[in-house]
Short mmCIF file of N, CA and C in Angstrom, two decimals:
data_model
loop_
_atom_site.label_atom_id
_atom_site.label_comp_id
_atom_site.label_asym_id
_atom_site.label_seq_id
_atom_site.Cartn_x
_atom_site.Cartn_y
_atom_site.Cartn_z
N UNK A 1 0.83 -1.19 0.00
CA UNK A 1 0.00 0.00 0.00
C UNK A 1 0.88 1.27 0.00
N UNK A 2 2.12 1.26 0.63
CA UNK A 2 2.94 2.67 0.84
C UNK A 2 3.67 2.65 -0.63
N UNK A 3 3.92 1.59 -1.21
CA UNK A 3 4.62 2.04 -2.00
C UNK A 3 4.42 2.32 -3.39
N UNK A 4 2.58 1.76 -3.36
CA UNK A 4 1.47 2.32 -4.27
C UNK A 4 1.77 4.14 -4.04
N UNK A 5 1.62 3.99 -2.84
CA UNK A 5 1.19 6.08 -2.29
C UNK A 5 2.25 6.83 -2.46
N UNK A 6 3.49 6.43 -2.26
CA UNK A 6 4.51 7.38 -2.39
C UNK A 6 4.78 7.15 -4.02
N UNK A 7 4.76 6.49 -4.74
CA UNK A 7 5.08 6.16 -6.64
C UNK A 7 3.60 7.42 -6.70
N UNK A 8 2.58 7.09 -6.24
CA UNK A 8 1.43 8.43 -6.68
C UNK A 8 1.92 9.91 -6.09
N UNK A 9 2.47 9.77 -4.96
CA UNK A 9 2.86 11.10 -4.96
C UNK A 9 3.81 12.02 -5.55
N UNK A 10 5.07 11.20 -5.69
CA UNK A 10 5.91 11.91 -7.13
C UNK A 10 5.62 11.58 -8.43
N UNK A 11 4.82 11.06 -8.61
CA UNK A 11 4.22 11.21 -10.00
C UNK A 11 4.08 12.47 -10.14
N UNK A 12 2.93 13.38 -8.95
CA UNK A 12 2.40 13.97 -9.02
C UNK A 12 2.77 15.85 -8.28
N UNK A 13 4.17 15.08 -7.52
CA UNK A 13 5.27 15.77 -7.24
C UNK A 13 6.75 15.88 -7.35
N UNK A 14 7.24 16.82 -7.87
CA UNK A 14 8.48 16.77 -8.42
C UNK A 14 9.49 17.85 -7.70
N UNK A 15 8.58 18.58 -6.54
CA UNK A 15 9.52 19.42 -5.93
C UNK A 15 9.58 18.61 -4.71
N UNK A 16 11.79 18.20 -4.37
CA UNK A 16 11.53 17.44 -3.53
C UNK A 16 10.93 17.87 -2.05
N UNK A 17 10.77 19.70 -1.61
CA UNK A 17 10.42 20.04 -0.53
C UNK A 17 9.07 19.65 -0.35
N UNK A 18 8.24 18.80 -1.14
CA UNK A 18 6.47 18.58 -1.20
C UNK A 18 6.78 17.21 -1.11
N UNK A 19 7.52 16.29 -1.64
CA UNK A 19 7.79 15.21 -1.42
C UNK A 19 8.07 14.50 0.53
N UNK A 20 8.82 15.33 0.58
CA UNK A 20 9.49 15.61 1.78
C UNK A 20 8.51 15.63 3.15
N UNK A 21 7.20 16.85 3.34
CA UNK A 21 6.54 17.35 3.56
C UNK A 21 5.66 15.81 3.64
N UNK A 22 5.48 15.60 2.72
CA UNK A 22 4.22 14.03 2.51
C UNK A 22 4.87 12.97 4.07
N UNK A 23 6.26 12.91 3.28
CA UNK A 23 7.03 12.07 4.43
C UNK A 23 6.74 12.34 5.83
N UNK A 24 6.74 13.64 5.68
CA UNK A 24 6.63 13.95 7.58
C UNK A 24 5.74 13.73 8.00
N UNK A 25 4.51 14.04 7.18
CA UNK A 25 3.32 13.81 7.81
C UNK A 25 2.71 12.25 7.92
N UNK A 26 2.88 11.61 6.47
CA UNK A 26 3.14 10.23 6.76
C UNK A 26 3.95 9.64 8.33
N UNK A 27 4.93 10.02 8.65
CA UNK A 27 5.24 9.95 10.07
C UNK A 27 4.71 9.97 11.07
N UNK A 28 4.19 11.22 10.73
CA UNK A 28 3.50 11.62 12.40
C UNK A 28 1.66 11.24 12.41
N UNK A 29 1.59 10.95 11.09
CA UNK A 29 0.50 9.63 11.13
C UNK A 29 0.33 8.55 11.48
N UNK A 30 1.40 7.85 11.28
CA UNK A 30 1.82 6.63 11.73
C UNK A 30 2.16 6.62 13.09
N UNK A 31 2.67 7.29 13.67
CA UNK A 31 3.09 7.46 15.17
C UNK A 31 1.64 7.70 15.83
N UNK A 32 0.61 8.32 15.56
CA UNK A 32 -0.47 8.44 15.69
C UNK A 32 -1.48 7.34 15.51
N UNK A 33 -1.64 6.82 14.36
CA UNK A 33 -2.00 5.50 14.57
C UNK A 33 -1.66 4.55 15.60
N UNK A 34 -0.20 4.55 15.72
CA UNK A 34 0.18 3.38 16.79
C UNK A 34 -0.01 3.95 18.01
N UNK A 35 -0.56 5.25 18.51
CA UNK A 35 -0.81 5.94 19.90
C UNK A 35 -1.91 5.31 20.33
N UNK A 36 -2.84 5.17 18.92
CA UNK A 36 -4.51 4.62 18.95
C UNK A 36 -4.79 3.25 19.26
N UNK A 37 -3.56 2.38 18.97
CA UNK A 37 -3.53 1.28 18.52
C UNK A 37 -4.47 0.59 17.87
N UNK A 38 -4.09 1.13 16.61
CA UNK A 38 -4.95 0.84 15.03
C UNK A 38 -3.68 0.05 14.71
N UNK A 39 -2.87 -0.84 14.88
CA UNK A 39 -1.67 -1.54 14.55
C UNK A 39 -2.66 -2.57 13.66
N UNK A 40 -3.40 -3.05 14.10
CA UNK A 40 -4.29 -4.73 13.42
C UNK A 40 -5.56 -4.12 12.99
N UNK A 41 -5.91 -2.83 12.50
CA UNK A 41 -7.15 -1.91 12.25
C UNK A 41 -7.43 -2.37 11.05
N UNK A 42 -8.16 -2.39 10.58
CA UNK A 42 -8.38 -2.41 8.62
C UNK A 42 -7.73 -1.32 8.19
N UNK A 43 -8.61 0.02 8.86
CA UNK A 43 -8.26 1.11 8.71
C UNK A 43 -6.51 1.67 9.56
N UNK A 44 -5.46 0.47 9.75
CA UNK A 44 -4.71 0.56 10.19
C UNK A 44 -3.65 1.53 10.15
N UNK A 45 -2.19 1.20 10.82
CA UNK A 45 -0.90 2.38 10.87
C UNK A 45 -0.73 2.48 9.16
N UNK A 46 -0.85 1.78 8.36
CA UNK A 46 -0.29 2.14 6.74
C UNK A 46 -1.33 2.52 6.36
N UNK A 47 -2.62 2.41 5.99
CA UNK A 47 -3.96 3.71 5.92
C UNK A 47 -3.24 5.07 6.65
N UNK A 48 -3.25 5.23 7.57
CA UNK A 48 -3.39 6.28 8.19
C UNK A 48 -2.21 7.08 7.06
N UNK A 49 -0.68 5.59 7.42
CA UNK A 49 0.30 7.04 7.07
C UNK A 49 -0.05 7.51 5.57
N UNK A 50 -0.61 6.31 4.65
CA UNK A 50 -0.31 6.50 3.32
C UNK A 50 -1.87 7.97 2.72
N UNK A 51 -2.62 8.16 3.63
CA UNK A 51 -3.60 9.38 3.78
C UNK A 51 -2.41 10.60 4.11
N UNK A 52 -1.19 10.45 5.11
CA UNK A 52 -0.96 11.49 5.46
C UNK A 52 -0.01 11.81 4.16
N UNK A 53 0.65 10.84 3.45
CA UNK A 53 1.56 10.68 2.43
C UNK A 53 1.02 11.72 1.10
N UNK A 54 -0.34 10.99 1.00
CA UNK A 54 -1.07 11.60 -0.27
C UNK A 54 -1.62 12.88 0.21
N UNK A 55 -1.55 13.48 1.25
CA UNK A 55 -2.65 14.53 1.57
C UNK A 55 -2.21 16.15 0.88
N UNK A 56 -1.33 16.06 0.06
CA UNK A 56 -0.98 17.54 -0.76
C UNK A 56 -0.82 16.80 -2.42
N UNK A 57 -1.39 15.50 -2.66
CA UNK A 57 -0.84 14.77 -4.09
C UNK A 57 -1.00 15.98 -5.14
N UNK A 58 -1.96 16.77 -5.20
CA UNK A 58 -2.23 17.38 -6.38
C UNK A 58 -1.64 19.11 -5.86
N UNK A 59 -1.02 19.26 -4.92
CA UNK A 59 -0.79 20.88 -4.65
C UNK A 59 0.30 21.42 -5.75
N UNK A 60 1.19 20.86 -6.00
CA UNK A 60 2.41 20.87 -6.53
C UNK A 60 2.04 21.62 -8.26
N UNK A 61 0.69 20.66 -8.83
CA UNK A 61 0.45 21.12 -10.13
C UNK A 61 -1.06 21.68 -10.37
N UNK A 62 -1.61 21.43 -9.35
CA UNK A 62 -3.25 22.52 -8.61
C UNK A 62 -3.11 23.03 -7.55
N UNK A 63 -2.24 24.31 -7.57
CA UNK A 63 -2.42 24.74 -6.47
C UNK A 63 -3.44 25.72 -6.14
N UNK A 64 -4.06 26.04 -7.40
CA UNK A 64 -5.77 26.92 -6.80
C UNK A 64 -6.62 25.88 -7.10
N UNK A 65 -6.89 24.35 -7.16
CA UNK A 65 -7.85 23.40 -7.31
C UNK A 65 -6.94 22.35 -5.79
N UNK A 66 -6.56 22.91 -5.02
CA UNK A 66 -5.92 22.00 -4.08
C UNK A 66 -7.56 21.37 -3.63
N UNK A 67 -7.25 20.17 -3.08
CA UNK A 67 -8.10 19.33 -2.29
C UNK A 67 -9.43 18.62 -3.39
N UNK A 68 -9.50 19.68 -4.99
CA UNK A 68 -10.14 19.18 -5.45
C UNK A 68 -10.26 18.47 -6.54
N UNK A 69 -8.54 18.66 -7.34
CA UNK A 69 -8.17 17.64 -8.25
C UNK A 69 -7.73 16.38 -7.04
N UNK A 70 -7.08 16.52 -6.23
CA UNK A 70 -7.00 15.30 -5.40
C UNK A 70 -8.29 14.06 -5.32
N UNK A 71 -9.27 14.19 -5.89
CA UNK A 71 -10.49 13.62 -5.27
C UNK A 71 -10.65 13.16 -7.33
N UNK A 72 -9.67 13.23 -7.92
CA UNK A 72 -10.04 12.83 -8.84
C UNK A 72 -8.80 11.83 -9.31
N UNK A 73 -7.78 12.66 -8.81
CA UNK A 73 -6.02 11.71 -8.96
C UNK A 73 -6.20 10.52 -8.09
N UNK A 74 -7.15 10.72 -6.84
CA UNK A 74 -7.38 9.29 -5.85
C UNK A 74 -8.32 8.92 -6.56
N UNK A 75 -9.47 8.71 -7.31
CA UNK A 75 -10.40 7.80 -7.59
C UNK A 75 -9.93 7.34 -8.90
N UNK A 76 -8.88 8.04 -9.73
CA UNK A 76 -8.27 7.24 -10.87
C UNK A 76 -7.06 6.39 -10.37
N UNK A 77 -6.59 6.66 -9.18
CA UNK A 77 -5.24 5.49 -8.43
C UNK A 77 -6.45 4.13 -7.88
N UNK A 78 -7.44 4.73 -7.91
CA UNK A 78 -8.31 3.38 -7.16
C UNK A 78 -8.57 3.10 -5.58
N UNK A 79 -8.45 4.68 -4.89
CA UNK A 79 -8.73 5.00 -3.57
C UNK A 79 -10.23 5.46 -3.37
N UNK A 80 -10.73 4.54 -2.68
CA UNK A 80 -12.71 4.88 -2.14
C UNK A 80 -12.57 6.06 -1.33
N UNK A 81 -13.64 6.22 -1.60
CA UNK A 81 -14.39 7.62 -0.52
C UNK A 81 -14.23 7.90 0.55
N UNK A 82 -14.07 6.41 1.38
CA UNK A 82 -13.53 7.31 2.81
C UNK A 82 -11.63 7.64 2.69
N UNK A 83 -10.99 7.15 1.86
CA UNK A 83 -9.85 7.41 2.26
C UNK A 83 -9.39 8.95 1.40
N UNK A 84 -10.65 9.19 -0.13
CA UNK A 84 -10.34 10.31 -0.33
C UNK A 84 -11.42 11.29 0.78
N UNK A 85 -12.30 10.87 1.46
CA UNK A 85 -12.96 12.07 2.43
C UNK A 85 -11.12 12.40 3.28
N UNK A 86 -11.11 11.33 4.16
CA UNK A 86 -9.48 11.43 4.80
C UNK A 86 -8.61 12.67 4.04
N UNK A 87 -8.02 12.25 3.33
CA UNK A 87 -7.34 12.90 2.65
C UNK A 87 -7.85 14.36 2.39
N UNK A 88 -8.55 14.80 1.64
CA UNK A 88 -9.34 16.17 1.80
C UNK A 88 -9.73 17.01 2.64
N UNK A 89 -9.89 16.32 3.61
CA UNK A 89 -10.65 16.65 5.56
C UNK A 89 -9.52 17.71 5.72
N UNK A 90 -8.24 17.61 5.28
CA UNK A 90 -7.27 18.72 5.93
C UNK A 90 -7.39 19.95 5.15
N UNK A 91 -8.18 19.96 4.53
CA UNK A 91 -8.20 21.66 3.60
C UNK A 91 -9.52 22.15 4.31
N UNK A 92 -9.91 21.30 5.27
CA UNK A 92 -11.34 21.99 5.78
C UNK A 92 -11.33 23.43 6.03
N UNK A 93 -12.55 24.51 5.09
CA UNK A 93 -12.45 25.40 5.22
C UNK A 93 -11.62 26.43 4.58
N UNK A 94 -11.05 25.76 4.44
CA UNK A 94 -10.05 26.39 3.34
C UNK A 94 -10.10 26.51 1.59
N UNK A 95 -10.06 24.96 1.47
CA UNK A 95 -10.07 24.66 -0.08
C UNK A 95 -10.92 23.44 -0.08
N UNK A 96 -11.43 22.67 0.99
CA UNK A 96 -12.21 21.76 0.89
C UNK A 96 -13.46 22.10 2.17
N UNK A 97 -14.74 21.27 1.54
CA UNK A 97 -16.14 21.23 2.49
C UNK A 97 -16.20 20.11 3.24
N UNK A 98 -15.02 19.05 2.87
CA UNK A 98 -15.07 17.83 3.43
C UNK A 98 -14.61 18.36 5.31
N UNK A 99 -15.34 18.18 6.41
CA UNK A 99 -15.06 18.21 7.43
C UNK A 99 -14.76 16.86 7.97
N UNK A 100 -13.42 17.46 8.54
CA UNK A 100 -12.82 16.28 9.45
C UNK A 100 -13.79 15.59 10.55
N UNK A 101 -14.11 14.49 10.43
CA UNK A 101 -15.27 13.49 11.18
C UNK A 101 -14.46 12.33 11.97
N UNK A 102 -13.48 11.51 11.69
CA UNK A 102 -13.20 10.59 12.27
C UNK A 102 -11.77 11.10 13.07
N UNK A 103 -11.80 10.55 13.74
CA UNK A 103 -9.84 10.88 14.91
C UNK A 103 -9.11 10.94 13.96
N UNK A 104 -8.73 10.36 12.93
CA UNK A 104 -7.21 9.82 11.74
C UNK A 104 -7.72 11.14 10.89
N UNK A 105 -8.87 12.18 10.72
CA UNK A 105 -9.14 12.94 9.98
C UNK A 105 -8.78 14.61 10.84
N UNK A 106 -8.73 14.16 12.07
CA UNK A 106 -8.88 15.38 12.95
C UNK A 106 -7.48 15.26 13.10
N UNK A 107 -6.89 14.44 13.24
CA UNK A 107 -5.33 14.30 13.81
C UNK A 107 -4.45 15.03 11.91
N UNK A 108 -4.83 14.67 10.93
CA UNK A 108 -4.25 15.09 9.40
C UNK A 108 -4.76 16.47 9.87
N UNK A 109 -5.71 17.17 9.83
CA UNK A 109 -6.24 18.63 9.72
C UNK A 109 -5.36 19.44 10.75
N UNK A 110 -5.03 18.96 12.01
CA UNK A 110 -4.39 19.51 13.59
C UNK A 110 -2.90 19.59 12.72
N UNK A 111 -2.74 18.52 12.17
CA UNK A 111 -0.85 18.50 11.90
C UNK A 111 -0.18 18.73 11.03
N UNK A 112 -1.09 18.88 9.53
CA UNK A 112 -0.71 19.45 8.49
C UNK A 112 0.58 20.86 8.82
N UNK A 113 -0.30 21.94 9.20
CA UNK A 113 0.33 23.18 9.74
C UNK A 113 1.36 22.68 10.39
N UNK A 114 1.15 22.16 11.21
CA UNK A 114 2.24 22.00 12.42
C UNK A 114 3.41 21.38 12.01
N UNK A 115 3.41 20.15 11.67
CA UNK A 115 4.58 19.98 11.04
C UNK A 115 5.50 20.70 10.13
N UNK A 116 4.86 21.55 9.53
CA UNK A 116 5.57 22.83 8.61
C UNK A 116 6.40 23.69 9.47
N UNK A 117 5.41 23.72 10.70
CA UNK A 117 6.25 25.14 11.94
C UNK A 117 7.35 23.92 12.52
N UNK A 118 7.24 22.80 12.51
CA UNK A 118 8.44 21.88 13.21
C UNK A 118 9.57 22.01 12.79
N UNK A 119 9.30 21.67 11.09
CA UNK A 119 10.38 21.45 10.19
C UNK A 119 11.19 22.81 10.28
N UNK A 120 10.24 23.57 10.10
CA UNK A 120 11.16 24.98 9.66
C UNK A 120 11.39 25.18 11.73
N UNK A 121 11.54 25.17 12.80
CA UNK A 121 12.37 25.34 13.60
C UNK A 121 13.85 24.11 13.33
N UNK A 122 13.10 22.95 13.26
CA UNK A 122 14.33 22.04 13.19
C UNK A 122 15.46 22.26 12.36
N UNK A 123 15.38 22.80 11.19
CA UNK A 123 16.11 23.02 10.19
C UNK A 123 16.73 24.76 10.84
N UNK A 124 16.44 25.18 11.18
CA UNK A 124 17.62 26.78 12.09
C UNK A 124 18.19 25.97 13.14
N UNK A 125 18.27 24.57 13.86
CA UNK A 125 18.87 24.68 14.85
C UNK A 125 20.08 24.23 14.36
N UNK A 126 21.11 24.33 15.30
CA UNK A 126 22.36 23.76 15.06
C UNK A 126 22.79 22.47 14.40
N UNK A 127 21.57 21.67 14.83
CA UNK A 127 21.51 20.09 14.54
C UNK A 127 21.19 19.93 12.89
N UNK A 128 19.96 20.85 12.84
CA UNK A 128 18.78 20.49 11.69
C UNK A 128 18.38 19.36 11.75
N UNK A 129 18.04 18.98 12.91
CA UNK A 129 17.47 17.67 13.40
C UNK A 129 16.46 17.91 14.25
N UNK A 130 15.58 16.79 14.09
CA UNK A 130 14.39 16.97 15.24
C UNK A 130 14.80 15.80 15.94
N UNK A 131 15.69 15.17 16.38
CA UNK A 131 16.52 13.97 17.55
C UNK A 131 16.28 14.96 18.35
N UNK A 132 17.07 16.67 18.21
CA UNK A 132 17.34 17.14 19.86
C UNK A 132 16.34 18.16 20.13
N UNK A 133 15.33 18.25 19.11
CA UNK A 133 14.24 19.38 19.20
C UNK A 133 13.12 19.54 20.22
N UNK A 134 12.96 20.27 21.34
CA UNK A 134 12.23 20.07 22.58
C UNK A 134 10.60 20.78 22.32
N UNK A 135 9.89 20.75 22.94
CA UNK A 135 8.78 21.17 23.24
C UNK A 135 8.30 22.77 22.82
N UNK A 136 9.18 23.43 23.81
CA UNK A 136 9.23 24.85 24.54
C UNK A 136 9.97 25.45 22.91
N UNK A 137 10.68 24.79 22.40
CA UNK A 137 11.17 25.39 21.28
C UNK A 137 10.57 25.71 19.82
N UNK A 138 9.58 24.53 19.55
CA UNK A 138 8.57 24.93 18.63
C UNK A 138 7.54 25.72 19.48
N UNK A 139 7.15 25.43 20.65
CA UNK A 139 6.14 26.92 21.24
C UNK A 139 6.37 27.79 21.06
N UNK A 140 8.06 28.47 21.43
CA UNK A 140 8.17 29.60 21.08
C UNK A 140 8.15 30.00 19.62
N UNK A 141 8.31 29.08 19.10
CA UNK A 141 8.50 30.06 17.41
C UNK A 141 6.82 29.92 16.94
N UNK A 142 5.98 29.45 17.74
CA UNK A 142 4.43 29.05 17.13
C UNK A 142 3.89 30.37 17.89
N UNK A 143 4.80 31.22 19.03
CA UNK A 143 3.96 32.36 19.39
C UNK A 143 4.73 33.65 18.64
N UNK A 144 5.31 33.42 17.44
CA UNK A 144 6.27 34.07 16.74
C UNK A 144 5.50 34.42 15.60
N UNK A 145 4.53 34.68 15.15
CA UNK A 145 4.07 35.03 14.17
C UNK A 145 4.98 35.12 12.87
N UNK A 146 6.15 36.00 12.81
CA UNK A 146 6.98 36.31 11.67
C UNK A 146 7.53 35.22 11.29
N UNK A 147 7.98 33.86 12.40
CA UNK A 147 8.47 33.11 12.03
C UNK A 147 7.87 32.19 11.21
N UNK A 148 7.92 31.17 10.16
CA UNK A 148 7.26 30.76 9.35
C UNK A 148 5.52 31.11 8.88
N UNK A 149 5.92 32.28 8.90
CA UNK A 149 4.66 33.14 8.56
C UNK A 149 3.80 32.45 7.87
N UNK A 150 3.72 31.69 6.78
CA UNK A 150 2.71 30.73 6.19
C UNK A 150 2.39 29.98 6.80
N UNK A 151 2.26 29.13 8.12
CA UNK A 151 1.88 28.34 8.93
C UNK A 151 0.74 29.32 9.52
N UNK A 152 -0.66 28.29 9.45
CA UNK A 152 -1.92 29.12 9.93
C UNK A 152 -2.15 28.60 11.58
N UNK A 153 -1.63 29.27 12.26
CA UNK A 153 -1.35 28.83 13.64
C UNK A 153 -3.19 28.55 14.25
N UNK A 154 -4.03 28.92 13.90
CA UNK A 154 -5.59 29.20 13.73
C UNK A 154 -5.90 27.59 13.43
N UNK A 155 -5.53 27.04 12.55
CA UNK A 155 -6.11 26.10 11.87
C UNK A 155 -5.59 24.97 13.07
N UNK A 156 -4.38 24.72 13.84
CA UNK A 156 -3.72 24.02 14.48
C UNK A 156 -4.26 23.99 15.66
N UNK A 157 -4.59 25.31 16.47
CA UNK A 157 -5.46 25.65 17.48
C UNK A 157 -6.68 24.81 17.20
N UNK A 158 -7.69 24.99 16.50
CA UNK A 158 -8.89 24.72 15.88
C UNK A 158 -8.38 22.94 15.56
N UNK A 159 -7.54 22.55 15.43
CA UNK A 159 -7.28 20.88 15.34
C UNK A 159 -7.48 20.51 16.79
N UNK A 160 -6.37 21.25 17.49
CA UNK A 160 -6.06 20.95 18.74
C UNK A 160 -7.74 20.57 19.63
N UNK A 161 -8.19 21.41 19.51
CA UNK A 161 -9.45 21.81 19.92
C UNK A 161 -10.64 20.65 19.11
N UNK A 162 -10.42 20.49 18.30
CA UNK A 162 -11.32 18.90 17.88
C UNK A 162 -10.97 17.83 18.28
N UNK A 163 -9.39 17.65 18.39
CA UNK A 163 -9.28 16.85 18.97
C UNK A 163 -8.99 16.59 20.83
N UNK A 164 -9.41 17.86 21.08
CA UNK A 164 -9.43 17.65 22.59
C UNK A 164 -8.32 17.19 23.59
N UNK A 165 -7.17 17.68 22.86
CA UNK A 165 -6.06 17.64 23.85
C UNK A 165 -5.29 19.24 23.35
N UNK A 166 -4.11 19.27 24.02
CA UNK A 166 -3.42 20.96 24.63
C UNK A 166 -2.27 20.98 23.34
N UNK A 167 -2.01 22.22 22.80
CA UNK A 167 -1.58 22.24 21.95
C UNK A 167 0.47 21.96 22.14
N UNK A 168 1.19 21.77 23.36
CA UNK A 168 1.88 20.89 23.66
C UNK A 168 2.16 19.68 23.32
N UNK A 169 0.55 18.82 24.43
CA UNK A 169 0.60 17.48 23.56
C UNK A 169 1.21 17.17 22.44
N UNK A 170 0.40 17.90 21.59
CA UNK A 170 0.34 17.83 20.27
C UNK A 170 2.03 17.91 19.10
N UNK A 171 2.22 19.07 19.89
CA UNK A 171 3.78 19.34 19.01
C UNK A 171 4.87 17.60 19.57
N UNK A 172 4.13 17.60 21.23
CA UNK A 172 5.01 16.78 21.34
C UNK A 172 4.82 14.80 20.69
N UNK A 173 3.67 14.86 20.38
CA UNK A 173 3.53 14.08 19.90
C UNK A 173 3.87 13.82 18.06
N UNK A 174 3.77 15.21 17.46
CA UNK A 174 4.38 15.12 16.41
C UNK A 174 5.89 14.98 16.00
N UNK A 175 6.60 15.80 17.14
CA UNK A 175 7.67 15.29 17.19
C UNK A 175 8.33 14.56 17.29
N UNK A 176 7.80 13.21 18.08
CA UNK A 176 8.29 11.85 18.27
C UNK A 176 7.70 11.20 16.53
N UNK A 177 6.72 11.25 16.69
CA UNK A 177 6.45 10.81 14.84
C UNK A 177 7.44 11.45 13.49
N UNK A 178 8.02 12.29 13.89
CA UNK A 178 9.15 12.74 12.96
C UNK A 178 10.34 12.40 13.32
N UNK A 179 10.84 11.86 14.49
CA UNK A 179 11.66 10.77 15.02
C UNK A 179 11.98 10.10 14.71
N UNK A 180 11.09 8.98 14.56
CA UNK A 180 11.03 7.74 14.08
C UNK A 180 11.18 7.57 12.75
N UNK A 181 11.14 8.41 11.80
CA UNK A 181 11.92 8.48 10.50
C UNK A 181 12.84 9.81 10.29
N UNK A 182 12.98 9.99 11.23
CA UNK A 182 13.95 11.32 10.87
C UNK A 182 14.61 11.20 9.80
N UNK A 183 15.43 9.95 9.61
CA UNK A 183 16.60 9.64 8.20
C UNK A 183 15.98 10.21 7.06
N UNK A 184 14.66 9.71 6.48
CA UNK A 184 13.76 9.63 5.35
C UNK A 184 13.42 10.96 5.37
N UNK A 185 12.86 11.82 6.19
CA UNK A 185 12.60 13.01 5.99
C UNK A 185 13.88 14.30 6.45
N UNK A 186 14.65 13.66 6.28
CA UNK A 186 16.13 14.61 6.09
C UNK A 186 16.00 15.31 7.27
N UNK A 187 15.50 14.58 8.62
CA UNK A 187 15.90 15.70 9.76
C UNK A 187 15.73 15.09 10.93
#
């Protein structure tokens, strides 16, 4: 199944910073899944990551049809409805009507953003690693407005908040999911 999703995503992406981006979130999907223990799920840890993998497939060459050529690149790869609802759920409000409904949909919508504000602290530190990247350190640059200014700190709040835990948790839980492949996603 992953290696169906990542061959669809550079098909469909060729800049490797969007490639990259898929990876992380694929990560911190998967780390998320296994928090749930969806390990033996149908809807299991490789669903989850390969939703978080595909969840920008079409940004790269629609980027004013985001979320809605996606729903056409997944039903010609041969992905059903709930995994393109999944997938779409993270533009809620934005570029898509699909609202995030299930946990694996609320957890993609909360982390999209966030992982963007991770990467871009991890990559200024000394390391450019998220091995030594703490808590308190993506907080501060998430109450930094200037700092990765394209990160909609609103939308992450508003995850946080569906999914009913503290926006801490959260970084800190994404961060261990970018851990666990750090190699693959170059950090």
């Amino acid at each position: 199944m992953r290696e169906k999703a990542l061959a669809l995503l550079k098909q469909w992406n060729e800049n490797d910073a969007l490639v990259k981006h898929g990876l992380q979130v694929e990560a911190i999907m998967r780390h998320y899944a296994q928090e749930a223990g969806q390990e033996n799920a149908p809807e299991g840890v490789d669903y989850w990551g390969c939703v978080g993998l595909l969840h920008d497939v079409d940004y790269e060459k629609y980027p004013e049809e985001h979320c809605k050529k996606a729903v056409e690149i997944l039903q010609e790869a041969g992905y059903d409805q709930a995994f393109i609802h999944a997938v779409v759920s993270h533009g809620y409000g934005l570029c898509s009507d699909a609202e995030p409904q299930l946990y694996m949909e609320k957890v993609l919508y909360t982390i999209d953003e966030l992982s963007g504000l991770i990467n871009a602290t991890a990559i200024m530190r000394p390391s450019r690693s998220v091995m030594d990247l703490e808590v308190k350190s993506v907080k501060k640059k998430f109450k930094d407005k200037k700092f990765a200014a394209g990160v909609d700190r609103q939308i992450i709040l508003d995850g946080c908040q569906r999914l009913g835990a503290e926006l801490d948790q959260v970084i800190e839980q994404c961060i261990l999911g970018m851990r666990a492949n750090h190699q693959e996603i170059g950090l």
